[in-house]
XYZ file of C-alpha atoms in Angstrom:
274
model
C 73.392 27.888 -2.135
C 71.636 28.024 -5.503
C 69.854 30.967 -7.111
C 66.592 30.841 -9.023
C 63.886 32.926 -10.679
C 60.321 32.071 -11.701
C 57.597 33.927 -13.576
C 53.866 33.654 -14.235
C 51.811 36.141 -16.244
C 51.481 37.414 -19.790
C 54.072 35.743 -22.038
C 57.522 37.336 -21.806
C 60.933 36.338 -23.112
C 63.012 34.300 -20.708
C 65.826 36.821 -21.112
C 63.830 39.316 -19.016
C 64.844 37.288 -15.952
C 67.747 35.175 -17.151
C 70.075 37.536 -19.016
C 68.849 41.132 -19.423
C 68.500 42.641 -15.910
C 71.487 44.267 -14.226
C 71.475 41.474 -11.641
C 70.088 38.751 -13.904
C 70.191 35.084 -13.046
C 73.316 34.700 -15.172
C 74.905 37.553 -13.214
C 73.941 35.768 -9.990
C 75.646 32.598 -11.222
C 78.999 34.293 -10.551
C 78.157 37.375 -8.446
C 75.360 36.415 -6.043
C 75.019 38.942 -3.219
C 72.541 37.331 -0.810
C 73.833 33.786 -0.582
C 76.536 31.950 1.345
C 78.553 31.599 -1.844
C 78.804 34.176 -4.623
C 79.416 31.551 -7.302
C 76.799 29.094 -8.566
C 78.733 27.231 -11.231
C 77.555 23.607 -10.924
C 75.105 23.706 -13.810
C 71.850 25.412 -14.696
C 68.415 24.694 -16.076
C 65.205 26.208 -17.401
C 61.694 24.766 -17.682
C 58.995 26.612 -19.594
C 55.356 26.075 -20.533
C 53.728 26.729 -23.890
C 50.881 25.162 -25.854
C 51.326 21.664 -24.415
C 50.667 20.650 -20.808
C 54.163 19.323 -20.101
C 57.082 21.757 -19.906
C 60.040 22.067 -22.190
C 63.354 21.819 -20.388
C 67.019 22.572 -21.026
C 69.765 21.725 -18.523
C 73.532 21.492 -18.628
C 76.501 21.186 -16.300
C 78.374 24.213 -17.630
C 78.350 27.433 -15.630
C 75.400 29.504 -16.837
C 77.620 32.457 -17.751
C 79.632 30.405 -20.234
C 76.807 28.703 -22.135
C 75.930 30.525 -25.365
C 72.979 28.176 -25.963
C 71.266 29.389 -22.791
C 71.602 33.009 -23.881
C 70.227 32.193 -27.333
C 67.262 30.230 -25.976
C 66.440 32.923 -23.421
C 66.359 35.493 -26.223
C 64.010 33.436 -28.418
C 61.640 31.609 -26.029
C 58.549 33.465 -24.865
C 56.439 31.868 -22.147
C 53.668 32.713 -19.670
C 55.222 30.503 -16.987
C 58.803 29.400 -16.515
C 61.428 28.408 -13.946
C 65.166 29.135 -14.187
C 67.914 27.919 -11.840
C 71.687 28.124 -11.352
C 73.208 25.490 -9.089
C 75.771 25.487 -6.303
C 75.970 21.834 -5.311
C 75.564 20.745 -1.690
C 74.493 17.134 -2.331
C 74.980 15.205 -5.548
C 77.702 15.410 -8.158
C 77.832 17.867 -11.046
C 75.880 16.066 -13.732
C 72.859 16.905 -15.861
C 70.435 14.695 -13.895
C 71.215 16.744 -10.780
C 70.477 20.108 -12.391
C 67.184 21.799 -11.624
C 64.365 22.157 -12.544
C 63.133 18.612 -12.023
C 60.091 17.527 -14.047
C 57.455 14.850 -13.473
C 54.531 14.867 -15.895
C 53.139 18.399 -16.007
C 54.882 19.386 -12.761
C 58.255 21.089 -12.442
C 60.202 21.990 -9.292
C 63.374 23.829 -8.280
C 64.926 24.418 -4.887
C 67.522 26.391 -2.983
C 68.643 25.268 0.454
C 69.850 22.206 2.268
C 68.813 19.202 4.327
C 71.296 18.532 7.111
C 72.402 14.893 7.535
C 71.007 14.019 4.098
C 73.367 11.067 3.726
C 71.862 9.595 6.911
C 68.288 10.333 5.846
C 68.377 9.366 2.184
C 67.377 5.711 2.533
C 64.514 6.434 4.917
C 63.261 9.115 2.535
C 63.511 6.764 -0.435
C 61.687 4.023 1.478
C 58.575 6.222 1.547
C 58.293 6.241 -2.252
C 56.100 3.797 -4.136
C 57.565 2.092 -7.195
C 56.324 4.764 -9.605
C 58.019 7.613 -7.785
C 61.125 5.646 -6.782
C 61.727 4.644 -10.402
C 61.313 8.271 -11.491
C 64.427 9.269 -9.527
C 67.168 10.055 -12.045
C 69.741 11.958 -9.971
C 71.180 11.902 -6.462
C 70.178 15.255 -4.943
C 68.156 15.991 -1.847
C 66.101 18.409 -3.973
C 64.842 15.808 -6.434
C 64.054 13.368 -3.632
C 62.083 16.014 -1.740
C 60.099 16.748 -4.926
C 59.264 13.060 -5.331
C 58.211 12.828 -1.675
C 55.867 15.776 -2.174
C 54.388 14.071 -5.244
C 53.979 10.895 -3.190
C 52.165 12.863 -0.474
C 49.671 14.445 -2.891
C 51.333 17.452 -4.538
C 49.047 17.173 -7.574
C 45.885 17.522 -5.470
C 47.021 19.780 -2.588
C 50.338 21.386 -3.498
C 51.171 23.484 -0.431
C 49.942 20.926 2.103
C 51.841 18.087 0.412
C 55.076 20.081 0.328
C 54.643 20.964 4.004
C 54.036 17.312 4.819
C 57.167 16.247 2.924
C 59.339 18.715 4.843
C 57.691 17.767 8.128
C 58.471 14.119 7.422
C 62.134 14.921 6.719
C 62.400 16.899 9.954
C 60.834 14.064 11.946
C 63.079 11.315 10.602
C 66.101 13.579 11.080
C 65.259 14.073 14.752
C 64.677 10.341 15.129
C 67.892 9.251 13.394
C 70.319 12.045 14.314
C 68.788 13.847 17.288
C 68.564 17.144 15.384
C 66.823 18.557 12.326
C 67.577 21.477 10.056
C 65.962 22.151 6.715
C 66.530 25.424 4.872
C 64.248 25.752 1.898
C 63.003 28.049 -0.795
C 61.334 26.471 -3.789
C 59.174 27.179 -6.792
C 56.921 24.516 -8.264
C 54.107 24.487 -10.788
C 51.659 22.347 -12.722
C 51.820 24.716 -15.692
C 48.824 26.724 -14.496
C 49.565 27.966 -10.980
C 53.004 28.903 -9.662
C 53.763 28.144 -6.011
C 56.645 29.474 -3.933
C 57.758 28.605 -0.402
C 60.242 30.117 2.038
C 60.971 28.110 5.190
C 63.693 27.054 7.632
C 63.720 24.899 10.742
C 65.994 27.524 12.309
C 66.105 31.311 11.885
C 68.062 31.317 8.623
C 65.644 30.775 5.753
C 67.144 31.495 2.316
C 65.961 34.759 0.794
C 62.909 35.044 -1.458
C 61.451 38.138 -3.144
C 58.444 38.932 -5.324
C 57.575 41.767 -7.683
C 55.007 42.545 -10.391
C 56.261 41.892 -13.913
C 54.869 41.619 -17.417
C 51.637 43.543 -16.796
C 48.084 42.261 -16.213
C 48.761 40.579 -12.897
C 52.089 38.973 -13.774
C 54.632 38.325 -11.015
C 58.111 36.954 -10.624
C 59.663 35.183 -7.641
C 63.432 35.398 -7.207
C 66.198 34.439 -4.809
C 67.677 37.919 -5.214
C 66.257 41.142 -6.684
C 67.064 41.453 -10.378
C 67.579 45.223 -10.254
C 67.436 48.256 -7.975
C 64.491 49.950 -9.696
C 61.634 47.526 -9.023
C 59.801 47.538 -5.690
C 60.773 44.078 -4.496
C 58.874 42.610 -1.545
C 60.667 40.129 0.706
C 58.544 37.041 1.353
C 58.560 36.310 5.104
C 60.012 33.045 6.362
C 57.315 30.472 7.035
C 55.253 31.600 4.051
C 53.857 30.191 0.829
C 52.813 32.267 -2.164
C 50.389 31.282 -4.911
C 50.453 32.973 -8.316
C 47.537 32.406 -10.678
C 45.232 34.331 -13.000
C 43.970 36.340 -10.026
C 47.444 37.596 -9.095
C 49.426 36.819 -5.941
C 48.093 35.321 -2.722
C 50.025 34.376 0.421
C 49.526 31.878 3.223
C 51.402 30.486 6.183
C 53.627 27.450 5.671
C 53.877 25.113 8.647
C 55.448 21.694 8.025
C 53.718 18.886 9.866
C 53.858 15.134 9.622
C 50.697 13.065 10.028
C 51.591 10.207 12.389
C 48.432 8.313 11.421
C 49.713 7.873 7.858
C 50.649 4.241 7.256
C 54.418 4.270 6.812
C 57.482 2.225 7.396
C 58.953 2.559 10.864
C 61.140 5.600 11.393
C 64.465 3.854 11.320
C 67.315 3.450 8.903
C 66.267 0.695 6.499
C 68.314 -2.467 6.579
C 67.989 -2.763 2.811
C 67.795 -0.258 -0.004
C 65.432 -0.620 -2.940
């Protein structure tokens, strides 16, 4: 299972999440304490926002703890909104295109969790994408494909509802094709203005997600694991979405649902791939 951290607020240096804390994201890349695996060595990535609407991004396949460039960038880059991720691969090989965060236009997305039976579901998921979103797929992970599905379903206009619809669709096709469904999911995604976080699982084992004030003036961070023992971390309940904007933090329920009236291909394994 991967580990990630995200921040929105007054500009801070990336190192305040990535390298400096006692249990920083780099520390979690080899000593995670609240995940199935303690080591997250299959690459890393950061996406940050500045004066332009689209994010900057740096990704590599090296373990985060061994990359001196990441430490240097985290020390020098100051941003009001950024995502950082260390990867433990479940689907997709170790290559740069499979490292989070994923970016499409002004949007960026990162994920921790898994989609059971993904190899059986992949082609049905891909068949839902129009040409624009299908051609945007660069890697082979379930995470990137779920991001593209959410974009297809309206992430730009209704972020939480579109993400819920994407997960609901995956659960439905999984039940149809395999007889069971299990999605475990925490994610952070943003358009460069508002930061969204979600914690959800089909079963009772949602990956962990915590929030805490940071940076002053209404700033917050979202993390897979607390970065230290001093801050008052709040665990986000399973089945919840959080929204971080200029007004601070707000929370809402997160209930995946698929709209059967949507015009789609039949729920079956496609005979042909794109």
